[in-house]
Amino acid sequence: VTQAGIRESWNNLSPDEQLEQFRQMPFAQAQRLFFELPSRDQSELLLSMSPEESLLWMRALAPDDAADVIQEAPEQDRDKLLSCLDTISRNEVAGLLAYREDVAGGLMSPRFSTLRADMTVAQALAYLRQQSREHVETVYYVYVVDADNVLIGVTSLRDLFAAAPEEPIQAVMFTDFVKATEDMDQEKLSRLFAEHDLLAVPVVDAQGKIRGIVTIDDIVDVVQEEATEDIQKMGGTEALEAPFLEIDLLEMIRKRAGWLVLLFISEMLTANAMSQYEGEIARAVVLAVFVPLIISSGGNSGSQASTLVVRAMALGEVHLRDWSKVLRRELVAGLALGCIIGSLGLLRIIIWQLFFPGTYGPHVTQVATTVGASLVCIVLWGGISGSMLPFVLRRVGFDPASASAPFVATLVDVTGLVIYFTLASFILRGTLL
Amino acid sequence: VTQAGIRESWNNLSPDEQLEQFRQMPFAQAQRLFFELPSRDQSELLLSMSPEESLLWMRALAPDDAADVIQEAPEQDRDKLLSCLDTISRNEVAGLLAYREDVAGGLMSPRFSTLRADMTVAQALAYLRQQSREHVETVYYVYVVDADNVLIGVTSLRDLFAAAPEEPIQAVMFTDFVKATEDMDQEKLSRLFAEHDLLAVPVVDAQGKIRGIVTIDDIVDVVQEEATEDIQKMGGTEALEAPFLEIDLLEMIRKRAGWLVLLFISEMLTANAMSQYEGEIARAVVLAVFVPLIISSGGNSGSQASTLVVRAMALGEVHLRDWSKVLRRELVAGLALGCIIGSLGLLRIIIWQLFFPGTYGPHVTQVATTVGASLVCIVLWGGISGSMLPFVLRRVGFDPASASAPFVATLVDVTGLVIYFTLASFILRGTLL
């Protein structure tokens, strides 16, 4: 049985069976499994154990992992887990818990290796060899500090390895290195890793003193998590913040109902708009026939534009100042797409008229013109509002990912109806209306 | 000026200005900037250089990075870049180019350190020290192979460092390690990294021989890229595969037009459905008033459900076999959400009737019942079709992310109209209809 196989079958067990199986595993296997579990699962397992067992396993965790486990536990169980740790670790973990989970301070490990600039490479290697037997997160990058613990340089084990033993550390260290502040947002932090291809980033406080390091394996999780949150918001729901099949059903309904209700209330405006045009519809029922087709085309075009802009913002490709550039491009793209869709709409009515004469009444040309012209305007309008909404949201301090496909569609539905019936009353005046 | 500042101002220059500025930088700064650029930008810069310059910079790249740069270049310029390399590197790079970009083989570096199991730790460290002066991608993990180059174990620099110098390698190596095959999909590969918290994964061929290693910094890019593709598909457009502001406008229009046209053609069915009910609408224009409200509610509920399921599938939380579990949960959630929205719809009509008597005619109770009941059915139906569509798509071999918000909305629009008018003809028979 491979390690992946063990994980797979473990995941399919009930919590009670998991604990039972965990207790029966050879110790080395149990240890490996435990360290590979996500914090949420570690937390559940620890809380199902006897106090003696959870003491053992909590103490085996590195401080940043222990902090994650505690954050995943229900409020009332957190002290129980924290009390498993020895005094030094408890203080370290309590320090980490003071940071928000989604900033550099909440992601960092407080255990790392530091060197002084005036050591020789040989001294440094001897010191690191001793350190690596203890509980230090990684010895890949090594940080150089002055007497006040201010970070002044970075070097790597590999560079030390390749350098002459008698060289001083300051000759092999970089002084122009990437660092993060304690309160740096995890999304910004992950862009830092991506841009500079780093394995770890040191976190410094306002005085420039090193407080911890964030390693890239934590960043992979951050990137997945941020993408998931954005995707869920863009689908018109609150971020679930838990695996889909594991989240409590009531909780999921709550997270979906909020947006669904808000969208429904906004969409009620379409009923008002339609009521305004009841007279027109009564005189020309054929107009009502094309309402779903027309408003959905605006929604689709808007959904495309908002999705592209929101993602580009999240990746740092588009900034607030780029709004006019995006608008110019969207004017061209929206008009082109509008002409394609408008022609298709026109064609659809003409072809139908050829095969089923009379379907759309005696004024089919005017109806076709109305539908075609409305489609051009509404697809263009959808593109413009979809691409500009994320900028407006970000400008007023909201998450641009809230510019979800359903939100944009709702926005465009109401205005789309006004555009359609206004064009209709111009083009059909004197014939149908 | 910091490194980040240099990158920022560099990004704002035109290609000609970038080359000019690059030539005027101190060499160390140019080198650092060059290695930090994304492959696409490296490729553009290299192609704008003189042959002597591009020779120098191409040769500075590691083989897997060189392969990426070549893959980013236009078809006709690839040989030019490949010919810059020396014979050994050219063969390595050509080998990598034979793999698809999105599988383990296309992501791996062919340069890594291997050891034999019968070496001592001291011998291994001496050998690695010499290797680290050459062009080896990473010396963090070290791979142990037999005489046929078959991978038999893995150890880390840190473990070697902490071990007694006279111990044999086989005493400090892991034999139960995670590995990837050459054709493993990058999405699966990135899950492997996340599950096992790894910094690198060895890639082996069918005989178990080690062919290369994939490092975690490449995986961060993969995770971002896969999320971007999924988000774009879920927004109802083809994946752009280029930064939003940089992609050619015509190319973007083409990528959006395909889905927009397909959705428009499917949405045409709503015009057919509406035509079927023209008689009903003529007799009760009030029915048309609620059409946008009703069909959009189904679309919103469907968009939520499909988004959640598609993302859960991409994260490996939901598999094909889970469809019935998801369906059961969605039946409950959809019904609950349907009741909330249905009551709101009912309430809206009743309140309007109180303040503006006569808006919805003499049979307002029946109209309100029709709208309320339709909303319950359609929100439930949206949730069911939105959550099941990704399973259907995956089952028949399509990307579940194609179950975009607009696609689900279109699907639900047509069926929503049928549900609405069918319920109306039951409830309003004898009064309005």
mmCIF file of C-alpha atoms in Angstrom, chain A residues 1-4 7-8 12 32 35-37 125 128-129 132-140 157-158 161-164 174 176-178 190-191 193-199 216-217 219-221 223-225 227-228 230-232 234-238 240 242-249 252-253 255-257 259-261 263-265 267-272 274-275 278 281-282 285-286 288-293 295-297 299-301 303-305 307-309 311-312 314-315 317-319 321-322 325-326 328-330 332-334 336-337 340-341 344-345 348 352 359-360 375 379 383 405-407 409-410 413 417, chain B residues 1-4 7-8 12 32 35-37 125 128-129 132-140 157-158 161-164 174 176-178 190-191 193-199 216-217 219-221 223-225 227-228 230-232 234-238 240 242-249 252-253 255-257 259-261 263-265 267-272 274-275 278 281-282 285-286 288-293 295-297 299-301 303-305 307-309 311-312 314-315 317-319 321-322 325-326 328-330 332-334 336-337 340-341 344-345 348 352 359-360 375 379 383 405-407 409-410 413 417:
data_model
loop_
_atom_site.group_PDB
_atom_site.id
_atom_site.type_symbol
_atom_site.label_atom_id
_atom_site.label_comp_id
_atom_site.label_asym_id
_atom_site.label_seq_id
_atom_site.Cartn_x
_atom_site.Cartn_y
_atom_site.Cartn_z
ATOM 1 C CA VAL A 1 0.000 0.000 0.000
ATOM 2 C CA THR A 2 1.449 3.386 -0.988
ATOM 3 C CA GLN A 3 1.260 6.593 1.018
ATOM 4 C CA ALA A 4 -1.296 8.029 -1.445
ATOM 5 C CA ARG A 7 -4.554 8.821 2.451
ATOM 6 C CA GLU A 8 -7.298 7.890 -0.011
ATOM 7 C CA ASN A 12 -13.346 7.589 3.127
ATOM 8 C CA ARG A 32 3.647 10.669 8.201
ATOM 9 C CA PHE A 35 1.810 15.680 9.074
ATOM 10 C CA GLU A 36 0.242 15.403 5.628
ATOM 11 C CA LEU A 37 -3.334 16.023 6.769
ATOM 12 C CA LEU A 125 27.936 25.665 8.198
ATOM 13 C CA LEU A 128 23.594 25.299 10.730
ATOM 14 C CA ARG A 129 24.459 21.608 10.974
ATOM 15 C CA SER A 132 19.254 21.323 11.520
ATOM 16 C CA ARG A 133 19.129 18.636 14.225
ATOM 17 C CA GLU A 134 16.685 20.836 16.119
ATOM 18 C CA HIS A 135 13.255 21.953 15.114
ATOM 19 C CA VAL A 136 13.982 24.592 12.482
ATOM 20 C CA GLU A 137 11.413 24.979 9.650
ATOM 21 C CA THR A 138 13.863 25.125 6.742
ATOM 22 C CA VAL A 139 17.549 25.621 6.333
ATOM 23 C CA TYR A 140 17.384 26.368 2.626
ATOM 24 C CA LEU A 157 22.610 26.821 1.994
ATOM 25 C CA ARG A 158 23.596 26.137 -1.563
ATOM 26 C CA PHE A 161 28.051 25.158 0.314
ATOM 27 C CA ALA A 162 29.744 26.434 -2.831
ATOM 28 C CA ALA A 163 31.747 29.218 -1.103
ATOM 29 C CA ALA A 164 35.273 29.028 0.285
ATOM 30 C CA PHE A 174 22.561 39.320 -0.865
ATOM 31 C CA ASP A 176 18.916 43.547 -1.982
ATOM 32 C CA PHE A 177 16.367 40.914 -1.051
ATOM 33 C CA VAL A 178 12.589 40.601 -1.028
ATOM 34 C CA SER A 190 1.637 35.242 -3.096
ATOM 35 C CA ARG A 191 2.276 37.630 -5.995
ATOM 36 C CA PHE A 193 6.544 34.696 -4.455
ATOM 37 C CA ALA A 194 5.383 34.318 -8.051
ATOM 38 C CA GLU A 195 7.202 37.389 -9.361
ATOM 39 C CA HIS A 196 10.511 36.578 -7.730
ATOM 40 C CA ASP A 197 10.423 32.748 -7.870
ATOM 41 C CA LEU A 198 11.214 32.408 -4.175
ATOM 42 C CA LEU A 199 11.083 29.424 -1.813
ATOM 43 C CA ILE A 216 6.290 28.497 -0.465
ATOM 44 C CA ASP A 217 4.328 25.369 0.508
ATOM 45 C CA ILE A 219 1.690 29.919 -0.512
ATOM 46 C CA VAL A 220 0.404 27.149 -2.782
ATOM 47 C CA ASP A 221 -2.487 26.720 -0.335
ATOM 48 C CA VAL A 223 -3.224 30.685 -4.061
ATOM 49 C CA GLN A 224 -5.787 27.847 -4.199
ATOM 50 C CA GLU A 225 -7.808 29.371 -1.384
ATOM 51 C CA ALA A 227 -8.913 31.450 -6.320
ATOM 52 C CA THR A 228 -11.680 29.403 -4.696
ATOM 53 C CA ASP A 230 -13.002 34.516 -6.022
ATOM 54 C CA ILE A 231 -14.659 31.786 -8.078
ATOM 55 C CA GLN A 232 -17.421 31.336 -5.520
ATOM 56 C CA MET A 234 -18.058 35.303 -9.110
ATOM 57 C CA GLY A 235 -20.692 32.551 -9.213
ATOM 58 C CA GLY A 236 -22.976 34.765 -7.129
ATOM 59 C CA THR A 237 -22.556 33.252 -3.661
ATOM 60 C CA GLU A 238 -20.577 34.074 -0.529
ATOM 61 C CA LEU A 240 -18.029 28.889 1.513
ATOM 62 C CA ALA A 242 -15.108 24.916 3.800
ATOM 63 C CA PRO A 243 -15.037 21.924 1.429
ATOM 64 C CA PHE A 244 -18.270 21.694 -0.596
ATOM 65 C CA LEU A 245 -19.324 18.240 0.580
ATOM 66 C CA GLU A 246 -18.351 18.877 4.210
ATOM 67 C CA ILE A 247 -19.987 22.241 4.796
ATOM 68 C CA ASP A 248 -23.121 22.137 6.900
ATOM 69 C CA LEU A 249 -26.160 22.227 4.602
ATOM 70 C CA MET A 252 -24.476 26.605 2.645
ATOM 71 C CA ILE A 253 -28.095 27.663 2.203
ATOM 72 C CA LYS A 255 -24.346 31.658 2.225
ATOM 73 C CA ARG A 256 -26.312 31.302 -0.997
ATOM 74 C CA ALA A 257 -29.579 32.878 0.151
ATOM 75 C CA TRP A 259 -26.960 36.986 -2.700
ATOM 76 C CA LEU A 260 -29.948 35.178 -4.209
ATOM 77 C CA VAL A 261 -32.353 37.413 -2.272
ATOM 78 C CA LEU A 263 -30.362 39.660 -6.801
ATOM 79 C CA PHE A 264 -34.062 38.818 -6.709
ATOM 80 C CA ILE A 265 -34.939 42.156 -5.139
ATOM 81 C CA GLU A 267 -34.404 41.913 -10.516
ATOM 82 C CA MET A 268 -37.875 42.982 -9.274
ATOM 83 C CA LEU A 269 -37.154 46.204 -11.107
ATOM 84 C CA THR A 270 -37.644 44.259 -14.339
ATOM 85 C CA ALA A 271 -41.288 43.728 -13.299
ATOM 86 C CA ASN A 272 -41.633 47.491 -12.846
ATOM 87 C CA MET A 274 -42.208 45.554 -17.913
ATOM 88 C CA SER A 275 -45.326 47.080 -16.277
ATOM 89 C CA GLU A 278 -47.665 46.725 -20.679
ATOM 90 C CA ILE A 281 -46.927 44.521 -25.133
ATOM 91 C CA ALA A 282 -50.744 44.392 -25.323
ATOM 92 C CA VAL A 285 -47.376 40.691 -28.131
ATOM 93 C CA VAL A 286 -44.579 39.775 -30.547
ATOM 94 C CA ALA A 288 -42.672 40.004 -25.427
ATOM 95 C CA VAL A 289 -41.534 36.965 -27.393
ATOM 96 C CA PHE A 290 -37.981 38.319 -27.717
ATOM 97 C CA VAL A 291 -37.571 39.657 -24.173
ATOM 98 C CA PRO A 292 -35.698 36.617 -22.722
ATOM 99 C CA LEU A 293 -33.413 36.371 -25.762
ATOM 100 C CA ILE A 295 -31.874 40.455 -21.938
ATOM 101 C CA SER A 296 -29.906 37.213 -21.656
ATOM 102 C CA SER A 297 -27.554 38.303 -24.450
ATOM 103 C CA GLY A 299 -26.157 39.298 -19.370
ATOM 104 C CA ASN A 300 -23.846 36.874 -21.200
ATOM 105 C CA SER A 301 -21.730 39.621 -22.692
ATOM 106 C CA SER A 303 -20.605 38.146 -17.532
ATOM 107 C CA GLN A 304 -17.717 37.580 -19.953
ATOM 108 C CA ALA A 305 -16.380 41.097 -19.509
ATOM 109 C CA THR A 307 -15.060 37.718 -15.327
ATOM 110 C CA LEU A 308 -12.065 38.689 -17.446
ATOM 111 C CA VAL A 309 -11.530 41.993 -15.621
ATOM 112 C CA ARG A 311 -9.456 37.779 -12.769
ATOM 113 C CA ALA A 312 -6.973 40.169 -14.379
ATOM 114 C CA ALA A 314 -6.645 39.431 -8.943
ATOM 115 C CA LEU A 315 -3.528 38.490 -10.927
ATOM 116 C CA GLU A 317 -2.457 42.449 -14.563
ATOM 117 C CA VAL A 318 -5.016 45.274 -14.361
ATOM 118 C CA HIS A 319 -4.940 48.166 -11.881
ATOM 119 C CA ARG A 321 -5.601 53.360 -13.319
ATOM 120 C CA ASP A 322 -6.154 51.059 -16.331
ATOM 121 C CA LYS A 325 -7.697 51.503 -21.399
ATOM 122 C CA VAL A 326 -10.082 48.652 -20.553
ATOM 123 C CA ARG A 328 -11.591 51.661 -24.907
ATOM 124 C CA ARG A 329 -10.893 47.990 -25.647
ATOM 125 C CA GLU A 330 -14.334 46.986 -24.412
ATOM 126 C CA VAL A 332 -14.423 47.914 -29.670
ATOM 127 C CA ALA A 333 -14.951 44.328 -28.494
ATOM 128 C CA GLY A 334 -18.536 45.004 -27.348
ATOM 129 C CA ALA A 336 -17.945 43.820 -32.653
ATOM 130 C CA LEU A 337 -19.698 41.165 -30.556
ATOM 131 C CA ILE A 340 -22.258 39.540 -34.664
ATOM 132 C CA ILE A 341 -25.138 38.775 -32.284
ATOM 133 C CA LEU A 344 -27.718 36.573 -36.011
ATOM 134 C CA GLY A 345 -30.908 37.888 -34.396
ATOM 135 C CA ARG A 348 -33.154 34.293 -37.207
ATOM 136 C CA TRP A 352 -38.320 32.013 -39.602
ATOM 137 C CA THR A 359 -45.241 34.078 -37.323
ATOM 138 C CA TYR A 360 -44.224 37.613 -36.463
ATOM 139 C CA LEU A 375 -29.013 43.302 -29.558
ATOM 140 C CA VAL A 379 -24.358 43.375 -25.999
ATOM 141 C CA GLY A 383 -19.629 44.560 -22.086
ATOM 142 C CA ALA A 405 -22.033 36.898 -13.508
ATOM 143 C CA PRO A 406 -25.531 36.959 -11.913
ATOM 144 C CA PHE A 407 -24.991 40.473 -10.504
ATOM 145 C CA ALA A 409 -26.802 39.982 -15.603
ATOM 146 C CA THR A 410 -29.330 41.511 -13.204
ATOM 147 C CA ASP A 413 -31.563 42.995 -17.500
ATOM 148 C CA LEU A 417 -35.529 46.200 -21.150
ATOM 149 C CA VAL B 1 15.433 51.914 -6.179
ATOM 150 C CA THR B 2 14.342 48.427 -5.067
ATOM 151 C CA GLN B 3 14.073 45.336 -7.233
ATOM 152 C CA ALA B 4 10.281 45.529 -7.124
ATOM 153 C CA ARG B 7 10.177 45.591 -12.274
ATOM 154 C CA GLU B 8 7.226 47.974 -11.903
ATOM 155 C CA ASN B 12 5.283 50.306 -18.025
ATOM 156 C CA ARG B 32 18.374 39.565 -11.933
ATOM 157 C CA PHE B 35 15.589 35.736 -14.518
ATOM 158 C CA GLU B 36 12.533 37.189 -12.794
ATOM 159 C CA LEU B 37 10.601 37.960 -15.991
ATOM 160 C CA LEU B 125 28.172 15.822 0.753
ATOM 161 C CA LEU B 128 26.997 17.605 -3.823
ATOM 162 C CA ARG B 129 29.292 20.482 -2.885
ATOM 163 C CA SER B 132 26.310 22.876 -6.485
ATOM 164 C CA ARG B 133 29.023 24.880 -8.238
ATOM 165 C CA GLU B 134 27.661 23.663 -11.551
ATOM 166 C CA HIS B 135 24.303 24.292 -13.082
ATOM 167 C CA VAL B 136 22.031 22.059 -10.998
ATOM 168 C CA GLU B 137 18.441 23.270 -10.466
ATOM 169 C CA THR B 138 18.181 22.543 -6.747
ATOM 170 C CA VAL B 139 20.154 20.589 -4.223
ATOM 171 C CA TYR B 140 17.431 20.558 -1.598
ATOM 172 C CA LEU B 157 20.307 18.038 2.051
ATOM 173 C CA ARG B 158 19.063 18.781 5.516
ATOM 174 C CA PHE B 161 23.596 17.448 6.991
ATOM 175 C CA ALA B 162 22.241 16.096 10.252
ATOM 176 C CA ALA B 163 23.438 12.494 9.718
ATOM 177 C CA ALA B 164 26.716 10.921 10.865
ATOM 178 C CA PHE B 174 13.195 7.356 2.263
ATOM 179 C CA ASP B 176 8.284 5.315 0.212
ATOM 180 C CA PHE B 177 8.282 8.614 -1.654
ATOM 181 C CA VAL B 178 5.934 10.502 -3.967
ATOM 182 C CA SER B 190 -0.292 20.284 -8.287
ATOM 183 C CA ARG B 191 -2.679 18.334 -6.042
ATOM 184 C CA PHE B 193 2.342 18.878 -4.120
ATOM 185 C CA ALA B 194 -0.479 20.278 -2.005
ATOM 186 C CA GLU B 195 -1.385 16.969 -0.367
ATOM 187 C CA HIS B 196 2.152 16.030 0.561
ATOM 188 C CA ASP B 197 3.616 19.508 1.215
ATOM 189 C CA LEU B 198 6.567 18.892 -1.091
ATOM 190 C CA LEU B 199 9.219 21.224 -2.513
ATOM 191 C CA ILE B 216 7.286 23.881 -6.380
ATOM 192 C CA ASP B 217 7.927 27.355 -7.843
ATOM 193 C CA ILE B 219 3.617 24.591 -9.408
ATOM 194 C CA VAL B 220 2.560 27.979 -8.011
ATOM 195 C CA ASP B 221 2.360 29.190 -11.614
ATOM 196 C CA VAL B 223 -2.135 26.596 -9.837
ATOM 197 C CA GLN B 224 -2.683 30.230 -10.865
ATOM 198 C CA GLU B 225 -2.919 29.296 -14.531
ATOM 199 C CA ALA B 227 -7.591 28.730 -11.764
ATOM 200 C CA THR B 228 -7.512 31.472 -14.408
ATOM 201 C CA ASP B 230 -11.401 27.706 -15.034
ATOM 202 C CA ILE B 231 -12.597 31.182 -14.050
ATOM 203 C CA GLN B 232 -12.621 32.351 -17.659
ATOM 204 C CA MET B 234 -16.968 29.686 -15.943
ATOM 205 C CA GLY B 235 -17.561 33.276 -17.060
ATOM 206 C CA GLY B 236 -18.717 31.974 -20.432
ATOM 207 C CA THR B 237 -15.651 32.557 -22.607
ATOM 208 C CA GLU B 238 -12.769 30.451 -23.891
ATOM 209 C CA LEU B 240 -7.622 33.646 -23.029
ATOM 210 C CA ALA B 242 -2.569 35.538 -22.319
ATOM 211 C CA PRO B 243 -2.703 38.560 -19.986
ATOM 212 C CA PHE B 244 -5.989 40.472 -20.409
ATOM 213 C CA LEU B 245 -4.454 43.801 -21.398
ATOM 214 C CA GLU B 246 -1.852 42.239 -23.684
ATOM 215 C CA ILE B 247 -3.985 39.844 -25.699
ATOM 216 C CA ASP B 248 -4.662 40.944 -29.259
ATOM 217 C CA LEU B 249 -8.132 42.534 -29.400
ATOM 218 C CA MET B 252 -10.117 38.228 -27.547
ATOM 219 C CA ILE B 253 -13.218 38.928 -29.658
ATOM 220 C CA LYS B 255 -12.471 33.754 -27.957
ATOM 221 C CA ARG B 256 -15.611 35.446 -26.647
ATOM 222 C CA ALA B 257 -17.700 35.274 -29.829
ATOM 223 C CA TRP B 259 -19.541 30.951 -26.659
ATOM 224 C CA LEU B 260 -21.648 34.092 -27.076
ATOM 225 C CA VAL B 261 -22.975 32.837 -30.424
ATOM 226 C CA LEU B 263 -25.462 30.710 -26.078
ATOM 227 C CA PHE B 264 -27.458 33.041 -28.311
ATOM 228 C CA ILE B 265 -28.481 30.207 -30.593
ATOM 229 C CA GLU B 267 -31.388 31.058 -26.110
ATOM 230 C CA MET B 268 -33.335 31.407 -29.388
ATOM 231 C CA LEU B 269 -35.391 28.521 -28.066
ATOM 232 C CA THR B 270 -36.891 30.991 -25.590
ATOM 233 C CA ALA B 271 -38.379 32.877 -28.554
ATOM 234 C CA ASN B 272 -39.959 29.603 -29.726
ATOM 235 C CA MET B 274 -42.631 32.384 -25.896
ATOM 236 C CA SER B 275 -44.308 32.108 -29.309
ATOM 237 C CA GLU B 278 -48.434 34.140 -27.375
ATOM 238 C CA ILE B 281 -49.774 36.510 -23.145
ATOM 239 C CA ALA B 282 -52.330 38.299 -25.354
ATOM 240 C CA VAL B 285 -50.317 40.579 -20.509
ATOM 241 C CA VAL B 286 -49.568 40.570 -16.769
ATOM 242 C CA ALA B 288 -45.226 38.716 -19.527
ATOM 243 C CA VAL B 289 -44.400 41.251 -16.818
ATOM 244 C CA PHE B 290 -42.851 38.558 -14.577
ATOM 245 C CA VAL B 291 -40.970 36.632 -17.258
ATOM 246 C CA PRO B 292 -37.537 38.295 -16.715
ATOM 247 C CA LEU B 293 -37.840 38.022 -12.916
ATOM 248 C CA ILE B 295 -36.186 33.101 -15.553
ATOM 249 C CA SER B 296 -33.330 35.108 -14.024
ATOM 250 C CA SER B 297 -33.998 33.578 -10.588
ATOM 251 C CA GLY B 299 -30.341 31.272 -13.765
ATOM 252 C CA ASN B 300 -28.936 32.721 -10.543
ATOM 253 C CA SER B 301 -29.646 29.612 -8.523
ATOM 254 C CA SER B 303 -25.079 29.609 -11.530
ATOM 255 C CA GLN B 304 -24.443 29.257 -7.785
ATOM 256 C CA ALA B 305 -24.803 25.494 -7.872
ATOM 257 C CA THR B 307 -19.898 27.251 -9.697
ATOM 258 C CA LEU B 308 -19.659 25.437 -6.371
ATOM 259 C CA VAL B 309 -19.594 21.980 -7.970
ATOM 260 C CA ARG B 311 -14.654 24.375 -8.176
ATOM 261 C CA ALA B 312 -15.052 21.440 -5.799
ATOM 262 C CA ALA B 314 -11.147 21.092 -9.634
ATOM 263 C CA LEU B 315 -9.929 20.899 -6.022
ATOM 264 C CA GLU B 317 -13.193 17.496 -3.211
ATOM 265 C CA VAL B 318 -15.951 16.060 -5.420
ATOM 266 C CA HIS B 319 -15.606 13.057 -7.759
ATOM 267 C CA ARG B 321 -19.134 8.942 -7.897
ATOM 268 C CA ASP B 322 -20.404 11.721 -5.572
ATOM 269 C CA LYS B 325 -24.769 12.800 -2.714
ATOM 270 C CA VAL B 326 -24.570 16.228 -4.378
ATOM 271 C CA ARG B 328 -29.564 14.909 -2.494
ATOM 272 C CA ARG B 329 -27.986 17.981 -0.880
ATOM 273 C CA GLU B 330 -29.046 20.163 -3.792
ATOM 274 C CA VAL B 332 -32.776 20.224 0.034
ATOM 275 C CA ALA B 333 -30.835 23.447 -0.627
ATOM 276 C CA GLY B 334 -32.760 24.207 -3.845
ATOM 277 C CA ALA B 336 -35.174 25.845 0.781
ATOM 278 C CA LEU B 337 -33.869 28.624 -1.482
ATOM 279 C CA ILE B 340 -37.409 31.843 0.321
ATOM 280 C CA ILE B 341 -37.477 33.367 -3.155
ATOM 281 C CA LEU B 344 -40.545 37.041 -1.559
ATOM 282 C CA GLY B 345 -42.179 36.987 -4.991
ATOM 283 C CA ARG B 348 -43.875 41.594 -3.668
ATOM 284 C CA TRP B 352 -47.764 46.224 -4.677
ATOM 285 C CA THR B 359 -51.746 47.005 -11.071
ATOM 286 C CA TYR B 360 -52.074 43.291 -11.681
ATOM 287 C CA LEU B 375 -40.281 30.592 -8.406
ATOM 288 C CA VAL B 379 -35.042 27.941 -8.242
ATOM 289 C CA GLY B 383 -30.031 24.229 -8.485
ATOM 290 C CA ALA B 405 -22.989 30.691 -15.310
ATOM 291 C CA PRO B 406 -24.298 31.879 -18.721
ATOM 292 C CA PHE B 407 -24.584 28.290 -20.032
ATOM 293 C CA ALA B 409 -28.733 30.313 -17.175
ATOM 294 C CA THR B 410 -29.550 29.650 -20.833
ATOM 295 C CA ASP B 413 -34.322 29.996 -19.180
ATOM 296 C CA LEU B 417 -40.559 29.458 -19.362
#
